[in-house]
């Protein structure tokens, strides 16, 4: 065999045209060639990434990362808590097989210095490319302590760029990030249900050079993934879509889509998906969390239910639900209706909470 797996991955990561499949790759999926996935560029600092990137929420094996590298999908996003800590270990394991410089690493954190250092140790590297500050609290993105923590990491060469990621109170968190002005990439929960609200913010972000990375794109489960993703990529404020993978099959699905994504673009489909999401898909607006007199963790519970019912991550959903204080779980809902009045997605929240409790308890 002329290509070693390492050589092959280097070639794929460098981009370019069709590449011959070699070694163990052929076992995963029979095909004659692998075409490197198209790329876009985060502007500040300039970091080139594939239009589909590798999420690791459920990852318990390292081989899918190697498979993604073969397709040139060299942007990997992880967090110490994913898959009970196994995912970040698998990323570290994969890095032993790959030149560090060929990978773009994204790390979700709270910017605590010691925890970032622990994550680097687990990963077996001295730096990541983008450190993502995660919050659902709109008061946090513009705090001076956040910028100070980032600048310290940057000065020490631990990270090149700062991202902001959120799955709660998303519009308010992004607005606060824009106001702060020190973020390079935004990674919000984004789906057909909240697109109308998030897109104008991301358009303004793009004008200021802030890159866009989609997460939780398939929330609501309407339409084929390819249909959902294509209409997102058609909006130039999105640089890449992060999809969490479990296995080589997931990786191949992403890559095959990415190489012909424009064929799936359809304004009619986008309108239909948005209409189908109404009354069904939480828009992550955060209104309910500040409204409930019982302090029920509404948006978190709906997200945990999504993990279990839509993504098939039943254990993860149940574990997160079990970790909530009992006073904040769905049983605390008195059906007062206060939250539903301002729900952006017009969900029947008490009904949804009852369903979620059945799934998660
Ligand atoms: S309907 Fe339930 S979840 Fe909504 S505000 Fe009232 S108690 Fe809270
Ligand atoms: S108010 Fe509705 S759309 Fe907003 S976070 Fe709560 S459930 Fe989701």
Tab-separated table of C-alpha atoms and ligand atoms in Angstrom:
chain	number	residue	atom	x	y	z
A	1	UNK	CA	0.000	0.000	0.000
A	2	UNK	CA	1.578	3.288	-1.116
A	3	UNK	CA	-0.164	5.479	1.441
A	4	UNK	CA	0.246	5.170	5.165
A	5	UNK	CA	-2.798	6.240	7.135
A	6	UNK	CA	-0.750	9.155	8.470
A	7	UNK	CA	0.279	10.302	4.959
A	8	UNK	CA	-3.257	9.959	3.800
A	9	UNK	CA	-4.622	12.085	6.581
A	10	UNK	CA	-2.026	14.766	5.953
A	11	UNK	CA	-3.064	14.883	2.303
A	12	UNK	CA	-6.730	15.100	3.137
A	13	UNK	CA	-6.195	17.747	5.773
A	14	UNK	CA	-4.389	19.918	3.273
A	15	UNK	CA	-7.507	19.991	1.117
A	16	UNK	CA	-7.624	19.533	-2.631
A	17	UNK	CA	-9.483	17.254	-4.958
A	18	UNK	CA	-10.268	13.588	-5.051
A	19	UNK	CA	-8.098	11.369	-2.905
A	20	UNK	CA	-7.612	7.628	-3.156
A	21	UNK	CA	-8.989	5.597	-0.299
A	22	UNK	CA	-6.491	3.357	1.394
A	23	UNK	CA	-6.045	0.889	4.245
A	24	UNK	CA	-8.784	0.407	6.783
A	25	UNK	CA	-10.862	3.189	5.239
A	26	UNK	CA	-12.286	0.912	2.579
A	27	UNK	CA	-13.862	-1.304	5.220
A	28	UNK	CA	-15.967	1.534	6.562
A	29	UNK	CA	-17.618	2.391	3.277
A	30	UNK	CA	-16.991	1.067	-0.184
A	31	UNK	CA	-16.266	3.893	-2.579
A	32	UNK	CA	-13.561	4.796	-5.055
A	33	UNK	CA	-12.579	8.219	-3.894
A	34	UNK	CA	-12.894	10.675	-1.077
A	35	UNK	CA	-13.240	14.304	-2.054
A	36	UNK	CA	-11.919	16.788	0.490
A	37	UNK	CA	-14.739	18.685	2.149
A	38	UNK	CA	-15.029	22.377	1.107
A	39	UNK	CA	-13.669	24.997	3.449
A	40	UNK	CA	-14.441	28.450	4.721
A	41	UNK	CA	-12.387	30.813	6.847
A	42	UNK	CA	-12.896	32.376	10.254
A	43	UNK	CA	-11.676	35.946	9.784
A	44	UNK	CA	-10.115	36.969	13.076
A	45	UNK	CA	-7.701	35.378	13.407
A	46	UNK	CA	-7.694	33.690	10.030
A	47	UNK	CA	-8.415	29.987	10.607
A	48	UNK	CA	-9.510	27.794	7.727
A	49	UNK	CA	-12.046	25.120	8.631
A	50	UNK	CA	-14.228	22.601	6.782
A	51	UNK	CA	-17.875	23.571	6.334
A	52	UNK	CA	-18.842	20.534	8.446
A	53	UNK	CA	-16.955	20.054	11.685
A	54	UNK	CA	-16.731	17.259	14.193
A	55	UNK	CA	-18.639	17.479	17.473
A	56	UNK	CA	-17.861	14.960	20.181
A	57	UNK	CA	-20.773	15.015	22.650
A	58	UNK	CA	-21.418	11.223	22.498
A	59	UNK	CA	-17.965	10.116	21.304
A	60	UNK	CA	-16.473	7.039	22.957
A	61	UNK	CA	-14.027	5.970	20.226
A	62	UNK	CA	-11.174	7.814	18.534
A	63	UNK	CA	-11.441	6.252	15.084
A	64	UNK	CA	-14.225	8.557	13.818
A	65	UNK	CA	-11.851	11.497	14.246
A	66	UNK	CA	-9.280	9.769	12.070
A	67	UNK	CA	-11.999	9.063	9.539
A	68	UNK	CA	-12.991	12.738	9.536
A	69	UNK	CA	-9.357	13.718	8.941
A	70	UNK	CA	-9.346	11.512	5.880
A	71	UNK	CA	-12.151	13.655	4.479
A	72	UNK	CA	-10.277	16.842	5.386
A	73	UNK	CA	-12.736	17.535	8.222
A	74	UNK	CA	-10.022	18.611	10.604
A	75	UNK	CA	-11.986	20.878	12.965
A	76	UNK	CA	-12.814	19.029	16.187
A	77	UNK	CA	-14.785	20.514	19.061
A	78	UNK	CA	-14.810	18.967	22.529
A	79	UNK	CA	-15.415	19.519	26.228
A	80	UNK	CA	-14.251	17.758	29.370
A	81	UNK	CA	-17.797	16.719	30.281
A	82	UNK	CA	-18.854	15.043	27.041
A	83	UNK	CA	-19.560	11.312	27.271
A	84	UNK	CA	-18.616	11.431	30.962
A	85	UNK	CA	-15.113	12.585	30.101
A	86	UNK	CA	-14.488	9.887	27.527
A	87	UNK	CA	-14.831	12.185	24.487
A	88	UNK	CA	-11.916	14.477	25.316
A	89	UNK	CA	-9.787	11.400	26.028
A	90	UNK	CA	-10.666	10.065	22.581
A	91	UNK	CA	-9.675	13.352	20.977
A	92	UNK	CA	-6.360	13.102	22.831
A	93	UNK	CA	-5.964	9.529	21.635
A	94	UNK	CA	-6.635	10.567	18.036
A	95	UNK	CA	-4.056	13.348	18.300
A	96	UNK	CA	-1.390	10.710	18.844
A	97	UNK	CA	-2.062	9.558	15.276
A	98	UNK	CA	-2.186	12.998	13.655
A	99	UNK	CA	0.179	15.946	13.326
A	100	UNK	CA	-1.127	18.488	15.809
A	101	UNK	CA	-0.700	21.263	13.227
A	102	UNK	CA	-3.109	19.496	10.875
A	103	UNK	CA	-5.980	19.766	13.354
A	104	UNK	CA	-8.037	22.776	14.412
A	105	UNK	CA	-9.087	22.199	18.013
A	106	UNK	CA	-12.044	23.871	19.680
A	107	UNK	CA	-12.496	23.514	23.440
A	108	UNK	CA	-15.655	24.468	25.331
A	109	UNK	CA	-14.818	25.800	28.791
A	110	UNK	CA	-15.708	28.330	31.449
A	111	UNK	CA	-12.217	29.820	30.974
A	112	UNK	CA	-10.993	28.649	34.379
A	113	UNK	CA	-7.217	28.553	34.038
A	114	UNK	CA	-6.658	25.318	35.958
A	115	UNK	CA	-9.441	23.462	34.181
A	116	UNK	CA	-8.136	24.549	30.771
A	117	UNK	CA	-4.688	23.271	31.749
A	118	UNK	CA	-6.214	19.942	32.829
A	119	UNK	CA	-8.008	19.697	29.494
A	120	UNK	CA	-4.772	20.349	27.616
A	121	UNK	CA	-3.081	17.603	29.591
A	122	UNK	CA	-5.876	15.186	28.687
A	123	UNK	CA	-5.591	16.223	25.056
A	124	UNK	CA	-1.805	15.844	25.099
A	125	UNK	CA	-1.185	19.247	23.540
A	126	UNK	CA	-0.022	22.629	24.766
A	127	UNK	CA	-2.639	24.672	22.938
A	128	UNK	CA	-6.038	24.732	21.331
A	129	UNK	CA	-7.026	26.931	18.418
A	130	UNK	CA	-10.321	28.300	19.689
A	131	UNK	CA	-11.356	28.362	23.341
A	132	UNK	CA	-15.120	28.695	23.640
A	133	UNK	CA	-16.571	30.431	26.671
A	134	UNK	CA	-19.881	28.723	27.464
A	135	UNK	CA	-22.714	30.541	29.173
A	136	UNK	CA	-26.495	30.830	29.183
A	137	UNK	CA	-26.384	33.980	31.289
A	138	UNK	CA	-26.541	37.217	29.258
A	139	UNK	CA	-24.786	39.053	32.111
A	140	UNK	CA	-21.607	37.058	31.631
A	141	UNK	CA	-20.170	37.493	28.102
A	142	UNK	CA	-19.176	41.136	28.619
A	143	UNK	CA	-17.673	40.699	32.091
A	144	UNK	CA	-14.107	42.066	32.237
A	145	UNK	CA	-12.984	38.868	34.014
A	146	UNK	CA	-13.857	36.899	30.887
A	147	UNK	CA	-11.637	39.046	28.709
A	148	UNK	CA	-8.832	38.947	31.296
A	149	UNK	CA	-8.980	35.147	31.471
A	150	UNK	CA	-8.871	34.925	27.685
A	151	UNK	CA	-5.972	37.355	27.305
A	152	UNK	CA	-3.931	35.405	29.841
A	153	UNK	CA	-4.483	32.185	27.897
A	154	UNK	CA	-3.673	33.960	24.637
A	155	UNK	CA	-0.489	35.533	25.964
A	156	UNK	CA	0.687	32.125	27.125
A	157	UNK	CA	0.042	30.666	23.681
A	158	UNK	CA	-2.676	28.380	25.019
A	159	UNK	CA	-5.281	29.613	22.552
A	160	UNK	CA	-5.382	31.674	19.368
A	161	UNK	CA	-8.993	32.772	19.410
A	162	UNK	CA	-12.005	33.144	21.680
A	163	UNK	CA	-15.433	31.766	20.932
A	164	UNK	CA	-18.756	32.232	22.687
A	165	UNK	CA	-21.174	29.328	22.892
A	166	UNK	CA	-24.684	29.127	24.302
A	167	UNK	CA	-27.821	27.008	24.265
A	168	UNK	CA	-29.918	29.213	26.548
A	169	UNK	CA	-31.062	32.835	26.259
A	170	UNK	CA	-29.236	32.626	22.956
A	171	UNK	CA	-30.197	35.976	21.386
A	172	UNK	CA	-29.364	37.893	24.576
A	173	UNK	CA	-26.055	36.061	25.037
A	174	UNK	CA	-25.017	36.804	21.443
A	175	UNK	CA	-25.996	40.461	21.767
A	176	UNK	CA	-23.890	40.689	24.923
A	177	UNK	CA	-20.990	39.056	23.076
A	178	UNK	CA	-21.282	41.571	20.254
A	179	UNK	CA	-21.366	44.396	22.740
A	180	UNK	CA	-18.219	43.063	24.412
A	181	UNK	CA	-16.431	42.999	21.073
A	182	UNK	CA	-13.719	40.505	22.029
A	183	UNK	CA	-15.125	37.304	20.563
A	184	UNK	CA	-13.874	35.823	17.294
A	185	UNK	CA	-16.476	33.069	16.797
A	186	UNK	CA	-20.071	32.572	17.943
A	187	UNK	CA	-21.392	29.044	18.374
A	188	UNK	CA	-25.090	29.252	19.257
A	189	UNK	CA	-27.796	26.619	19.332
A	190	UNK	CA	-29.478	27.289	15.986
A	191	UNK	CA	-32.286	25.478	14.214
A	192	UNK	CA	-35.211	26.216	11.896
A	193	UNK	CA	-37.221	27.243	14.963
A	194	UNK	CA	-34.998	30.132	16.030
A	195	UNK	CA	-33.388	31.031	12.705
A	196	UNK	CA	-35.524	34.129	12.149
A	197	UNK	CA	-34.338	35.584	15.440
A	198	UNK	CA	-30.689	34.524	15.306
A	199	UNK	CA	-29.879	35.298	11.655
A	200	UNK	CA	-30.039	39.116	11.952
A	201	UNK	CA	-27.695	38.979	14.952
A	202	UNK	CA	-25.283	36.716	13.111
A	203	UNK	CA	-25.387	38.970	10.052
A	204	UNK	CA	-24.256	41.867	12.225
A	205	UNK	CA	-21.634	39.641	13.819
A	206	UNK	CA	-20.292	38.686	10.387
A	207	UNK	CA	-19.971	42.358	9.466
A	208	UNK	CA	-17.687	42.700	12.466
A	209	UNK	CA	-15.622	39.701	11.420
A	210	UNK	CA	-17.103	37.252	13.934
A	211	UNK	CA	-17.328	33.742	12.520
A	212	UNK	CA	-20.415	31.538	12.888
A	213	UNK	CA	-20.488	27.915	13.975
A	214	UNK	CA	-23.854	26.163	14.235
A	215	UNK	CA	-24.658	23.677	16.978
A	216	UNK	CA	-27.815	21.676	17.714
A	217	UNK	CA	-28.876	22.200	14.103
A	218	UNK	CA	-31.299	19.288	14.063
A	219	UNK	CA	-33.375	20.241	17.088
A	220	UNK	CA	-36.988	19.468	16.394
A	221	UNK	CA	-36.125	16.683	14.030
A	222	UNK	CA	-37.980	18.147	11.059
A	223	UNK	CA	-36.602	17.363	7.599
A	224	UNK	CA	-33.561	15.418	6.541
A	225	UNK	CA	-30.294	16.612	8.076
A	226	UNK	CA	-29.001	17.468	4.616
A	227	UNK	CA	-31.972	19.761	3.936
A	228	UNK	CA	-31.529	21.539	7.257
A	229	UNK	CA	-27.765	21.964	6.907
A	230	UNK	CA	-27.804	23.146	3.276
A	231	UNK	CA	-30.070	26.084	3.974
A	232	UNK	CA	-27.837	27.051	6.887
A	233	UNK	CA	-24.663	26.921	4.800
A	234	UNK	CA	-26.384	29.044	2.175
A	235	UNK	CA	-26.227	31.893	4.703
A	236	UNK	CA	-22.710	33.202	4.561
A	237	UNK	CA	-22.654	34.215	8.220
A	238	UNK	CA	-22.310	30.518	9.007
A	239	UNK	CA	-18.764	29.316	8.534
A	240	UNK	CA	-19.260	25.733	9.651
A	241	UNK	CA	-21.809	23.367	11.156
A	242	UNK	CA	-20.733	21.238	14.094
A	243	UNK	CA	-22.434	17.840	14.273
A	244	UNK	CA	-21.682	15.365	17.008
A	245	UNK	CA	-20.571	11.994	15.723
A	246	UNK	CA	-20.520	8.519	17.203
A	247	UNK	CA	-19.076	6.486	14.380
A	248	UNK	CA	-17.559	6.448	10.895
A	249	UNK	CA	-21.023	6.295	9.326
A	250	UNK	CA	-21.913	9.679	10.839
A	251	UNK	CA	-18.646	11.101	9.519
A	252	UNK	CA	-19.279	9.786	6.030
A	253	UNK	CA	-22.801	11.211	6.041
A	254	UNK	CA	-21.438	14.667	6.857
A	255	UNK	CA	-18.691	14.479	4.243
A	256	UNK	CA	-20.894	13.162	1.470
A	257	UNK	CA	-23.363	15.945	2.178
A	258	UNK	CA	-20.659	18.631	2.329
A	259	UNK	CA	-19.336	17.722	-1.095
A	260	UNK	CA	-22.681	18.452	-2.750
A	261	UNK	CA	-24.367	20.698	-0.218
A	262	UNK	CA	-25.589	23.223	-2.757
A	263	UNK	CA	-27.813	20.600	-4.367
A	264	UNK	CA	-29.940	20.524	-1.214
A	265	UNK	CA	-30.556	24.263	-0.894
A	266	UNK	CA	-34.243	25.091	-1.160
A	267	UNK	CA	-36.060	28.181	0.065
A	268	UNK	CA	-39.331	26.224	-0.024
A	269	UNK	CA	-37.903	23.581	2.269
A	270	UNK	CA	-36.539	26.218	4.604
A	271	UNK	CA	-39.943	27.867	4.878
A	272	UNK	CA	-41.604	24.491	5.458
A	273	UNK	CA	-39.095	23.581	8.193
A	274	UNK	CA	-39.603	26.923	9.927
A	275	UNK	CA	-43.387	26.466	9.810
A	276	UNK	CA	-43.112	22.912	11.122
A	277	UNK	CA	-40.937	24.097	14.004
A	278	UNK	CA	-43.506	26.594	15.231
A	279	UNK	CA	-45.217	25.356	18.371
A	280	UNK	CA	-42.856	22.414	18.470
A	281	UNK	CA	-39.203	23.429	18.740
A	282	UNK	CA	-37.788	25.398	21.651
A	283	UNK	CA	-36.076	28.497	20.316
A	284	UNK	CA	-33.696	28.715	23.304
A	285	UNK	CA	-34.881	32.249	24.006
A	286	UNK	CA	-34.663	31.842	27.792
A	287	UNK	CA	-37.944	33.641	28.551
A	288	UNK	CA	-39.392	30.731	30.538
A	289	UNK	CA	-36.376	30.447	32.816
A	290	UNK	CA	-36.811	33.960	34.113
A	291	UNK	CA	-40.574	33.692	34.422
A	292	UNK	CA	-41.449	30.522	36.297
A	293	UNK	CA	-42.530	31.232	39.883
A	294	UNK	CA	-41.622	27.638	40.775
A	295	UNK	CA	-38.131	28.020	39.285
A	296	UNK	CA	-38.642	24.960	37.084
A	297	UNK	CA	-35.623	24.544	34.786
A	298	UNK	CA	-37.837	24.619	31.712
A	299	UNK	CA	-35.398	25.161	28.854
A	300	UNK	CA	-32.830	22.765	30.333
A	301	UNK	CA	-35.462	20.055	30.770
A	302	UNK	CA	-36.618	20.484	27.164
A	303	UNK	CA	-33.000	20.256	26.016
A	304	UNK	CA	-32.435	17.068	28.021
A	305	UNK	CA	-35.592	15.629	26.477
A	306	UNK	CA	-34.184	16.520	23.046
A	307	UNK	CA	-30.979	14.620	23.842
A	308	UNK	CA	-32.963	11.535	24.816
A	309	UNK	CA	-35.863	11.578	22.356
A	310	UNK	CA	-34.302	13.128	19.251
A	311	UNK	CA	-30.599	12.400	19.424
A	312	UNK	CA	-30.958	8.992	21.074
A	313	UNK	CA	-28.632	10.076	23.896
A	314	UNK	CA	-30.983	8.644	26.506
A	315	UNK	CA	-28.351	8.114	29.208
A	316	UNK	CA	-27.008	11.630	28.839
A	317	UNK	CA	-30.498	13.141	29.010
A	318	UNK	CA	-31.442	11.106	32.068
A	319	UNK	CA	-28.192	11.827	33.876
A	320	UNK	CA	-28.541	15.556	33.355
A	321	UNK	CA	-32.162	15.447	34.496
A	322	UNK	CA	-31.279	13.445	37.580
A	323	UNK	CA	-28.615	16.028	38.437
A	324	UNK	CA	-31.192	18.835	38.640
A	325	UNK	CA	-32.302	19.788	42.147
A	326	UNK	CA	-35.629	18.007	42.749
A	327	UNK	CA	-37.283	21.367	43.291
A	328	UNK	CA	-36.452	22.375	39.710
A	329	UNK	CA	-37.631	19.281	37.866
A	330	UNK	CA	-40.785	19.018	35.769
A	331	UNK	CA	-42.928	17.869	38.685
A	332	UNK	CA	-42.675	21.371	40.116
A	333	UNK	CA	-44.808	22.790	37.314
A	334	UNK	CA	-48.191	23.971	38.626
A	335	UNK	CA	-49.556	24.679	35.172
A	336	UNK	CA	-49.847	28.381	35.953
A	337	UNK	CA	-49.202	29.323	32.334
A	338	UNK	CA	-46.891	32.259	33.075
A	339	UNK	CA	-44.113	30.922	30.874
A	340	UNK	CA	-46.235	30.122	27.853
A	341	UNK	CA	-47.382	33.710	27.389
A	342	UNK	CA	-43.946	34.872	26.279
A	343	UNK	CA	-42.647	31.667	24.735
A	344	UNK	CA	-41.097	32.605	21.414
A	345	UNK	CA	-41.911	29.208	19.976
A	346	UNK	CA	-45.455	29.177	21.368
A	347	UNK	CA	-44.926	25.804	23.010
A	348	UNK	CA	-47.461	24.241	25.377
A	349	UNK	CA	-44.801	24.155	28.034
A	350	UNK	CA	-46.654	22.323	30.848
A	351	UNK	CA	-47.587	19.538	28.405
A	352	UNK	CA	-44.029	19.367	27.127
A	353	UNK	CA	-42.709	19.136	30.674
A	354	UNK	CA	-44.996	16.210	31.434
A	355	UNK	CA	-43.735	14.369	28.355
A	356	UNK	CA	-40.125	15.213	29.221
A	357	UNK	CA	-40.521	13.837	32.741
A	358	UNK	CA	-41.864	10.557	31.354
A	359	UNK	CA	-38.863	10.272	29.035
A	360	UNK	CA	-36.229	11.339	31.520
A	361	UNK	CA	-37.293	10.097	34.960
B	1	LIG	S1	-46.614	26.684	33.636
B	1	LIG	FE1	-45.211	25.475	34.912
B	1	LIG	S2	-43.191	25.842	34.063
B	1	LIG	FE2	-44.530	27.437	33.252
B	1	LIG	S3	-44.278	29.152	34.669
B	1	LIG	FE3	-46.022	27.990	35.401
B	1	LIG	S4	-45.152	26.542	36.888
B	1	LIG	FE4	-43.459	27.347	35.679
B	2	LIG	S1	-39.826	30.386	26.341
B	2	LIG	FE1	-40.253	28.758	24.867
B	2	LIG	S2	-38.751	29.051	23.190
B	2	LIG	FE2	-38.053	30.250	24.947
B	2	LIG	S3	-36.601	28.876	26.025
B	2	LIG	FE3	-38.621	28.617	26.987
B	2	LIG	S4	-39.578	26.888	25.907
B	2	LIG	FE4	-37.853	27.595	24.649
